[in-house]
Short mmCIF file of C-alpha atoms and ligand atoms in Angstrom, two decimals:
data_model
loop_
_atom_site.label_atom_id
_atom_site.label_comp_id
_atom_site.label_asym_id
_atom_site.label_seq_id
_atom_site.Cartn_x
_atom_site.Cartn_y
_atom_site.Cartn_z
CA UNK A 1 230.17 -0.13 -78.05
CA UNK A 2 229.65 3.17 -76.19
CA UNK A 3 229.23 2.65 -72.45
CA UNK A 4 225.59 3.78 -72.53
CA UNK A 5 224.46 0.86 -74.71
CA UNK A 6 225.61 -1.62 -72.05
CA UNK A 7 223.31 -0.07 -69.51
CA UNK A 8 220.09 -1.87 -68.60
CA UNK A 9 218.69 1.42 -67.40
CA UNK A 10 217.61 2.80 -70.75
CA UNK A 11 213.99 3.78 -71.17
CA UNK A 12 212.04 5.66 -73.81
CA UNK A 13 209.38 8.21 -72.92
CA UNK A 14 206.70 9.22 -75.45
CA UNK A 15 204.41 12.14 -74.75
CA UNK A 16 201.60 13.45 -76.91
CA UNK A 17 199.62 15.99 -74.96
CA UNK A 18 196.40 17.91 -75.42
CA UNK A 19 197.95 20.22 -78.03
CA UNK A 20 197.68 17.20 -80.38
CA UNK A 21 200.72 18.45 -82.33
CA UNK A 22 202.65 15.18 -82.32
CA UNK A 23 204.80 12.90 -80.18
CA UNK A 24 207.80 14.12 -78.20
CA UNK A 25 210.18 11.25 -77.49
CA UNK A 26 213.34 10.84 -75.42
CA UNK A 27 215.72 7.96 -74.86
CA UNK A 28 216.94 8.26 -71.29
CA UNK A 29 219.73 6.57 -69.37
CA UNK A 30 218.83 6.34 -65.68
CA UNK A 31 222.03 4.62 -64.52
CA UNK A 32 223.56 7.80 -63.07
CA UNK A 33 222.52 10.15 -60.28
CA UNK A 34 220.56 12.27 -62.78
CA UNK A 35 218.78 11.03 -65.92
CA UNK A 36 220.79 11.55 -69.10
CA UNK A 37 218.93 12.15 -72.38
CA UNK A 38 220.75 10.16 -75.10
CA UNK A 39 218.42 11.23 -77.92
CA UNK A 40 215.30 13.34 -78.46
CA UNK A 41 212.85 13.34 -81.36
CA UNK A 42 209.57 14.95 -82.36
CA UNK A 43 207.25 13.10 -84.74
CA UNK A 44 204.38 15.35 -85.88
CA UNK A 45 200.86 13.93 -86.24
CA UNK A 46 199.72 13.64 -89.87
CA UNK A 47 196.84 16.11 -90.39
CA UNK A 48 194.13 13.36 -90.59
CA UNK A 49 195.26 11.93 -87.23
CA UNK A 50 195.17 15.35 -85.63
CA UNK A 51 191.64 15.81 -87.01
CA UNK A 52 190.55 12.34 -85.88
CA UNK A 53 191.74 12.97 -82.31
CA UNK A 54 190.23 16.45 -82.43
CA UNK A 55 186.83 14.94 -83.32
CA UNK A 56 187.18 12.29 -80.59
CA UNK A 57 187.42 14.99 -77.91
CA UNK A 58 183.62 15.32 -78.07
CA UNK A 59 180.92 12.61 -78.20
CA UNK A 60 180.02 11.51 -81.73
CA UNK A 61 178.93 8.65 -83.99
CA UNK A 62 180.80 5.36 -84.26
CA UNK A 63 183.39 6.42 -81.69
CA UNK A 64 184.66 2.91 -80.97
CA UNK A 65 185.68 2.33 -84.58
CA UNK A 66 187.13 5.80 -85.05
CA UNK A 67 189.08 5.55 -81.81
CA UNK A 68 190.48 2.14 -82.77
CA UNK A 69 191.66 3.41 -86.18
CA UNK A 70 193.23 6.51 -84.62
CA UNK A 71 195.02 4.38 -82.02
CA UNK A 72 196.50 2.21 -84.80
CA UNK A 73 197.81 5.36 -86.52
CA UNK A 74 199.18 6.67 -83.24
CA UNK A 75 201.09 3.42 -82.68
CA UNK A 76 202.78 3.98 -86.06
CA UNK A 77 203.66 7.58 -85.16
CA UNK A 78 205.07 6.35 -81.84
CA UNK A 79 207.02 3.56 -83.59
CA UNK A 80 208.53 6.11 -86.00
CA UNK A 81 209.54 8.27 -83.05
CA UNK A 82 211.14 5.26 -81.31
CA UNK A 83 213.03 4.34 -84.50
CA UNK A 84 214.34 7.92 -84.78
CA UNK A 85 215.55 7.83 -81.16
CA UNK A 86 217.35 4.50 -81.59
CA UNK A 87 218.94 5.67 -84.87
CA UNK A 88 220.13 8.96 -83.37
CA UNK A 89 221.67 7.31 -80.29
CA UNK A 90 222.84 4.25 -82.25
CA UNK A 91 221.26 1.98 -79.64
CA UNK A 92 219.63 -1.41 -80.49
CA UNK A 93 216.00 -1.96 -79.44
CA UNK A 94 217.13 -4.85 -77.23
CA UNK A 95 219.04 -2.48 -74.95
CA UNK A 96 215.93 -0.51 -74.02
CA UNK A 97 214.08 -1.92 -71.02
CA UNK A 98 210.71 -0.33 -71.81
CA UNK A 99 208.84 2.46 -73.53
CA UNK A 100 206.54 4.64 -71.42
CA UNK A 101 203.83 5.73 -73.87
CA UNK A 102 201.27 8.25 -72.68
CA UNK A 103 198.70 7.90 -75.48
CA UNK A 104 196.31 10.64 -76.59
CA UNK A 105 193.79 11.84 -74.03
CA UNK A 106 190.30 11.83 -75.54
CA UNK A 107 188.31 12.06 -72.27
CA UNK A 108 189.37 13.09 -68.78
CA UNK A 109 186.59 12.88 -66.22
CA UNK A 110 188.06 11.75 -62.89
CA UNK A 111 185.73 11.63 -59.92
CA UNK A 112 182.61 12.29 -62.00
CA UNK A 113 179.39 10.24 -62.33
CA UNK A 114 179.92 7.38 -59.85
CA UNK A 115 182.62 9.13 -57.80
CA UNK A 116 185.43 7.32 -59.63
CA UNK A 117 184.84 8.52 -63.19
CA UNK A 118 187.40 7.71 -65.85
CA UNK A 119 190.14 8.91 -68.13
CA UNK A 120 190.98 7.57 -71.60
CA UNK A 121 194.35 7.83 -73.29
CA UNK A 122 193.80 6.37 -76.72
CA UNK A 123 196.62 4.25 -78.12
CA UNK A 124 197.41 0.65 -79.14
CA UNK A 125 200.29 -0.43 -76.88
CA UNK A 126 200.23 -4.02 -78.19
CA UNK A 127 200.78 -2.77 -81.75
CA UNK A 128 203.59 -0.50 -80.55
CA UNK A 129 205.22 -3.47 -78.77
CA UNK A 130 204.89 -5.43 -82.01
CA UNK A 131 206.37 -2.66 -84.16
CA UNK A 132 209.15 -1.56 -81.78
CA UNK A 133 210.01 -4.97 -80.29
CA UNK A 134 210.32 -3.31 -76.87
CA UNK A 135 208.09 -3.70 -73.79
CA UNK A 136 205.52 -0.92 -73.62
CA UNK A 137 204.04 0.58 -70.46
CA UNK A 138 200.71 2.37 -70.99
CA UNK A 139 197.61 3.60 -69.12
CA UNK A 140 199.47 5.48 -66.39
CA UNK A 141 196.50 7.45 -65.11
CA UNK A 142 193.75 4.91 -64.41
CA UNK A 143 195.18 3.40 -61.24
CA UNK A 144 195.50 6.77 -59.54
CA UNK A 145 191.86 7.51 -60.46
CA UNK A 146 190.83 4.08 -59.14
CA UNK A 147 192.45 5.15 -55.85
CA UNK A 148 190.28 8.26 -55.78
CA UNK A 149 192.83 10.59 -57.38
CA UNK A 150 192.73 12.91 -60.38
CA UNK A 151 195.17 10.76 -62.39
CA UNK A 152 196.93 14.03 -63.12
CA UNK A 153 199.30 15.70 -63.10
CA UNK A 154 201.82 12.83 -63.03
CA UNK A 155 204.91 14.91 -63.81
CA UNK A 156 205.51 16.66 -60.45
CA UNK A 157 207.77 13.86 -59.12
CA UNK A 158 210.09 14.36 -62.08
CA UNK A 159 209.82 18.14 -61.89
CA UNK A 160 210.95 17.84 -58.27
CA UNK A 161 213.84 15.51 -59.10
CA UNK A 162 215.11 17.71 -61.94
CA UNK A 163 214.43 21.22 -60.65
CA UNK A 164 213.95 21.08 -56.86
CA UNK A 165 216.50 23.13 -54.89
CA UNK A 166 217.49 23.75 -51.30
CA UNK A 167 216.85 27.25 -49.99
CA UNK A 168 214.14 28.38 -52.41
CA UNK A 169 210.58 27.59 -53.40
CA UNK A 170 210.29 26.91 -57.09
CA UNK A 171 207.30 26.41 -59.32
CA UNK A 172 207.63 24.37 -62.50
CA UNK A 173 204.93 25.10 -65.06
CA UNK A 174 204.22 23.00 -68.11
CA UNK A 175 202.31 24.88 -70.79
CA UNK A 176 200.98 22.17 -73.10
CA UNK A 177 197.41 22.17 -74.40
CA UNK A 178 196.47 22.49 -70.72
CA UNK A 179 198.78 24.16 -68.18
CA UNK A 180 199.85 22.58 -64.92
CA UNK A 181 202.13 23.63 -62.08
CA UNK A 182 204.28 21.73 -59.60
CA UNK A 183 205.05 23.62 -56.41
CA UNK A 184 208.44 22.56 -55.11
CA UNK A 185 209.13 23.77 -51.57
CA UNK A 186 212.83 24.20 -50.76
CA UNK A 187 214.12 20.63 -50.54
CA UNK A 188 215.66 21.27 -47.09
CA UNK A 189 212.21 21.98 -45.59
CA UNK A 190 210.88 18.47 -46.22
CA UNK A 191 207.50 19.94 -47.18
CA UNK A 192 205.54 17.94 -49.75
CA UNK A 193 205.36 18.67 -53.45
CA UNK A 194 201.94 19.79 -54.63
CA UNK A 195 200.56 20.62 -58.05
CA UNK A 196 197.51 20.71 -60.29
CA UNK A 197 196.19 21.79 -63.67
CA UNK A 198 195.75 25.58 -63.85
CA UNK A 199 193.59 25.78 -66.97
CA UNK A 200 193.96 26.18 -70.72
CA UNK A 201 197.55 26.40 -71.96
CA UNK A 202 197.82 26.36 -75.74
CA UNK A 203 194.60 24.47 -76.55
CA UNK A 204 192.25 27.43 -77.05
CA UNK A 205 195.04 29.57 -78.54
CA UNK A 206 195.79 26.90 -81.14
CA UNK A 207 192.10 26.38 -82.03
CA UNK A 208 191.47 30.11 -82.48
CA UNK A 209 194.69 30.60 -84.45
CA UNK A 210 193.85 27.65 -86.74
CA UNK A 211 190.37 29.01 -87.37
CA UNK A 212 191.44 32.57 -88.19
CA UNK A 213 195.01 32.23 -89.53
CA UNK A 214 194.97 28.67 -90.90
CA UNK A 215 198.16 27.71 -89.06
CA UNK A 216 198.39 25.26 -86.14
CA UNK A 217 199.78 27.82 -83.66
CA UNK A 218 200.56 31.49 -83.16
CA UNK A 219 204.32 31.48 -83.74
CA UNK A 220 206.05 33.27 -80.88
CA UNK A 221 202.68 34.68 -79.82
CA UNK A 222 203.21 37.46 -82.40
CA UNK A 223 199.55 37.59 -83.46
CA UNK A 224 198.39 37.80 -79.83
CA UNK A 225 200.96 40.53 -79.17
CA UNK A 226 199.49 42.62 -82.02
CA UNK A 227 196.00 42.58 -80.44
CA UNK A 228 194.39 44.37 -77.52
CA UNK A 229 193.26 42.49 -74.43
CA UNK A 230 189.48 42.70 -74.00
CA UNK A 231 189.26 43.11 -70.22
CA UNK A 232 185.50 42.45 -70.04
CA UNK A 233 185.91 39.20 -71.97
CA UNK A 234 188.91 38.25 -69.84
CA UNK A 235 186.86 38.77 -66.67
CA UNK A 236 184.12 36.53 -68.06
CA UNK A 237 186.64 33.85 -68.93
CA UNK A 238 188.12 34.01 -65.44
CA UNK A 239 184.63 33.57 -63.94
CA UNK A 240 184.81 29.92 -65.05
CA UNK A 241 184.34 27.97 -61.77
CA UNK A 242 187.30 25.68 -62.53
CA UNK A 243 189.73 28.53 -61.80
CA UNK A 244 188.35 28.96 -58.28
CA UNK A 245 188.01 25.26 -57.44
CA UNK A 246 190.50 24.10 -54.82
CA UNK A 247 193.10 21.44 -55.71
CA UNK A 248 193.46 18.55 -56.23
CA UNK A 249 192.03 19.21 -59.68
CA UNK A 250 192.72 18.46 -63.30
CA UNK A 251 191.09 19.41 -66.55
CA UNK A 252 191.27 18.92 -70.29
CA UNK A 253 189.67 19.63 -73.62
CA UNK A 254 186.46 18.20 -72.13
CA UNK A 255 186.03 21.65 -70.59
CA UNK A 256 188.31 24.00 -72.52
CA UNK A 257 187.20 23.42 -76.12
CA UNK A 258 186.10 25.94 -78.81
CA UNK A 259 182.47 25.65 -77.63
CA UNK A 260 183.52 27.01 -74.21
CA UNK A 261 184.78 30.20 -75.85
CA UNK A 262 181.75 30.33 -78.14
CA UNK A 263 179.33 30.46 -75.21
CA UNK A 264 181.13 33.62 -74.02
CA UNK A 265 181.26 35.26 -77.47
CA UNK A 266 177.72 34.45 -78.63
CA UNK A 267 175.85 36.81 -76.24
CA UNK A 268 177.99 39.71 -77.55
CA UNK A 269 176.05 39.55 -80.84
CA UNK A 270 177.30 42.33 -83.12
CA UNK A 271 179.74 43.61 -80.50
CA UNK A 272 182.23 40.81 -81.28
CA UNK A 273 185.81 41.81 -80.55
CA UNK A 274 188.22 41.53 -83.50
CA UNK A 275 189.72 38.02 -83.80
CA UNK A 276 193.18 39.34 -82.96
CA UNK A 277 191.89 40.80 -79.67
CA UNK A 278 190.35 37.44 -78.78
CA UNK A 279 193.77 35.85 -79.33
CA UNK A 280 195.43 38.47 -77.08
CA UNK A 281 192.74 37.82 -74.46
CA UNK A 282 193.14 34.03 -74.64
CA UNK A 283 196.92 34.33 -74.28
CA UNK A 284 196.41 36.62 -71.29
CA UNK A 285 193.97 34.09 -69.83
CA UNK A 286 196.65 31.37 -70.09
CA UNK A 287 199.17 33.55 -68.25
CA UNK A 288 196.67 34.92 -65.70
CA UNK A 289 195.36 31.48 -64.71
CA UNK A 290 198.94 30.39 -63.99
CA UNK A 291 199.97 33.61 -62.26
CA UNK A 292 196.98 33.70 -59.91
CA UNK A 293 197.60 30.08 -58.91
CA UNK A 294 201.25 30.88 -58.17
CA UNK A 295 200.17 33.86 -56.04
CA UNK A 296 197.50 31.83 -54.24
CA UNK A 297 199.33 28.56 -53.66
CA UNK A 298 203.03 29.48 -53.81
CA UNK A 299 203.14 33.09 -52.55
CA UNK A 300 206.79 32.71 -51.54
CA UNK A 301 208.01 31.24 -54.82
CA UNK A 302 211.22 32.86 -56.01
CA UNK A 303 211.34 31.21 -59.40
CA UNK A 304 208.89 30.02 -62.06
CA UNK A 305 210.44 27.56 -64.50
CA UNK A 306 208.38 27.01 -67.64
CA UNK A 307 208.43 24.03 -70.01
CA UNK A 308 206.20 22.73 -72.83
CA UNK A 309 205.57 24.36 -76.18
CA UNK A 310 203.94 27.37 -74.53
CA UNK A 311 207.41 28.47 -73.42
CA UNK A 312 207.92 29.50 -77.09
CA UNK A 313 205.02 31.94 -76.85
CA UNK A 314 206.87 35.18 -76.05
CA UNK A 315 203.59 37.02 -75.36
CA UNK A 316 202.52 34.47 -72.72
CA UNK A 317 206.00 34.49 -71.17
CA UNK A 318 206.14 38.32 -71.03
CA UNK A 319 202.65 38.47 -69.50
CA UNK A 320 203.68 35.94 -66.85
CA UNK A 321 206.73 38.05 -65.96
CA UNK A 322 204.54 41.17 -65.79
CA UNK A 323 201.93 39.53 -63.54
CA UNK A 324 204.61 38.06 -61.23
CA UNK A 325 207.06 40.94 -60.74
CA UNK A 326 208.70 39.33 -57.68
CA UNK A 327 209.26 35.98 -59.34
CA UNK A 328 212.08 35.19 -61.72
CA UNK A 329 210.44 33.64 -64.83
CA UNK A 330 212.71 31.25 -66.71
CA UNK A 331 212.46 28.11 -68.81
CA UNK A 332 213.79 24.61 -68.14
CA UNK A 333 216.25 25.24 -70.99
CA UNK A 334 217.98 27.69 -68.59
CA UNK A 335 218.60 24.60 -66.43
CA UNK A 336 219.85 22.45 -69.30
CA UNK A 337 216.61 20.62 -70.18
CA UNK A 338 214.95 21.64 -73.46
CA UNK A 339 211.31 22.63 -72.94
CA UNK A 340 209.98 19.83 -75.18
CA UNK A 341 211.82 17.08 -73.25
CA UNK A 342 210.56 17.43 -69.69
CA UNK A 343 207.22 15.65 -70.02
CA UNK A 344 208.70 12.88 -72.17
CA UNK A 345 211.44 12.31 -69.55
CA UNK A 346 208.65 11.98 -66.98
CA UNK A 347 207.01 9.13 -68.95
CA UNK A 348 210.33 7.33 -69.34
CA UNK A 349 210.70 7.60 -65.56
CA UNK A 350 207.12 6.42 -64.97
CA UNK A 351 207.77 3.37 -67.18
CA UNK A 352 210.84 2.57 -65.09
CA UNK A 353 208.84 2.93 -61.88
CA UNK A 354 206.23 0.50 -63.23
CA UNK A 355 208.83 -2.06 -64.35
CA UNK A 356 210.41 -1.89 -60.88
CA UNK A 357 206.95 -2.00 -59.22
CA UNK A 358 207.72 1.35 -57.61
CA UNK A 359 205.14 4.07 -56.94
CA UNK A 360 204.61 6.65 -59.65
CA UNK A 361 201.99 9.08 -58.35
CA UNK A 362 202.37 11.85 -55.78
CA UNK A 363 199.21 11.58 -53.62
CA UNK A 364 199.62 15.16 -52.30
CA UNK A 365 199.23 16.21 -55.93
CA UNK A 366 196.55 13.88 -57.31
CA UNK A 367 194.53 13.37 -54.14
CA UNK A 368 194.74 9.57 -54.43
CA UNK A 369 194.30 7.52 -51.25
CA UNK A 370 198.00 6.67 -51.36
CA UNK A 371 201.02 5.97 -53.54
CA UNK A 372 200.36 3.48 -56.32
CA UNK A 373 202.26 1.59 -59.02
CA UNK A 374 201.02 3.13 -62.29
CA UNK A 375 200.65 1.59 -65.72
CA UNK A 376 200.07 -1.67 -67.56
CA UNK A 377 202.88 -3.62 -69.21
CA UNK A 378 202.56 -4.94 -72.77
CA UNK A 379 205.50 -7.33 -73.25
CA UNK A 380 207.38 -7.21 -76.55
N1 ADP B 401 207.25 28.73 -81.80
C1 ADP B 401 206.12 28.62 -81.10
N2 ADP B 401 205.40 29.72 -80.80
C2 ADP B 401 204.26 29.65 -80.08
N3 ADP B 401 203.76 28.51 -79.62
C3 ADP B 401 204.43 27.38 -79.88
C4 ADP B 401 205.64 27.36 -80.62
N4 ADP B 401 206.07 26.08 -80.71
C5 ADP B 401 205.16 25.33 -80.06
N5 ADP B 401 204.17 26.09 -79.56
C6 ADP B 401 202.98 25.67 -78.83
O1 ADP B 401 203.25 24.50 -78.14
C7 ADP B 401 202.29 23.49 -78.44
C8 ADP B 401 202.91 22.14 -78.29
O2 ADP B 401 203.33 22.04 -76.96
P1 ADP B 401 203.51 20.69 -76.22
O3 ADP B 401 204.39 20.93 -75.06
O4 ADP B 401 203.90 19.63 -77.19
O5 ADP B 401 202.05 20.45 -75.69
P2 ADP B 401 201.28 19.06 -75.47
O6 ADP B 401 202.02 18.35 -74.40
O7 ADP B 401 199.91 19.48 -75.06
O8 ADP B 401 201.32 18.34 -76.80
C9 ADP B 401 201.84 23.84 -79.85
O9 ADP B 401 200.56 23.33 -80.11
C10 ADP B 401 201.85 25.36 -79.78
O10 ADP B 401 200.67 25.85 -79.20
MG1 MG B 402 202.91 17.97 -77.90
#
């Protein structure tokens, strides 16, 4: 047997973010000083599941039934992803301590209504435990929200562990459906890690691309790059109060959905910009929201390290570099971690924290009253 299979420090992380493209999974060995990824897999969502979760982002009829059916399907997607990981690494299910499964966010409303609000990550962890025969840890965000926090972002602790450095301030930026940054002060200063959601990442880009090109995303950002940025429209987009709100803050498709864009386009009547220019403007919005947060909250950052699928959008990456001339813009792949693995590694780590009854949130990020053990365990 390879040494890794004897370890009791193996965890699986499963992430399916607001892009709703599928599940990114990693099998991680935490027995060493740094986590080692033994296998990685991506299991795409079947089109009907993507549509079902898309519809569940907004209120609608018979939601409880539709959500339950979608969560059953998601458990099967997750179980396929787990099987692929175990096959690739040649590791038996019994060697894995737990799976950290994020679920699919269908509402994210922390702090609203009664001051606590709620978040919902749809999934069926009991079915996943049944199918995978491995303990499953789920519902990572609710406890932080119960403690007065945003429940998001939860990845900064792992960003800090993987990419923090002595002697320089770094910012790690995940561009998923929504974008978020972790500000990592030089580790020798002892200053706390902070972070928050910046705004739309790929979500609006994907929706617009699907509507006008019939493909799930703008490959490489080539379509956006062939358009012209509409500066008046960009200014209107940036007037959205979320961008000015002080952290801690988090957002989702609750706010940044196609209707949000529609309310800006509708008043233009017959002066609608060409679809390609809207795409260029949306891509510039993604980059600008991130860049202005870096300038505002990490003015001394020397390096911006990008992960998530948005790192494949060359137009967004080039715009970031242009807007931040004094910052070196790189991806996590430049540091040996593929861009699709970072968030999944974080959920493997969060599962391990829960199993060990160790804290998972960073209160300086989420605004929670204090550190908390995150997640609920569904035994195999
Ligand atoms: N080659 C590519 N070119 C442009 N964008 C891409 C490419 N590959 C992936 N993406 C973008 O990344 C998204 C998936 O990113 P991901 O990190 O999985 O986000 P999430 O965590 O929200 O699911 C896709 O929906 C797409 O917008
Ligand atoms: Mg994804």
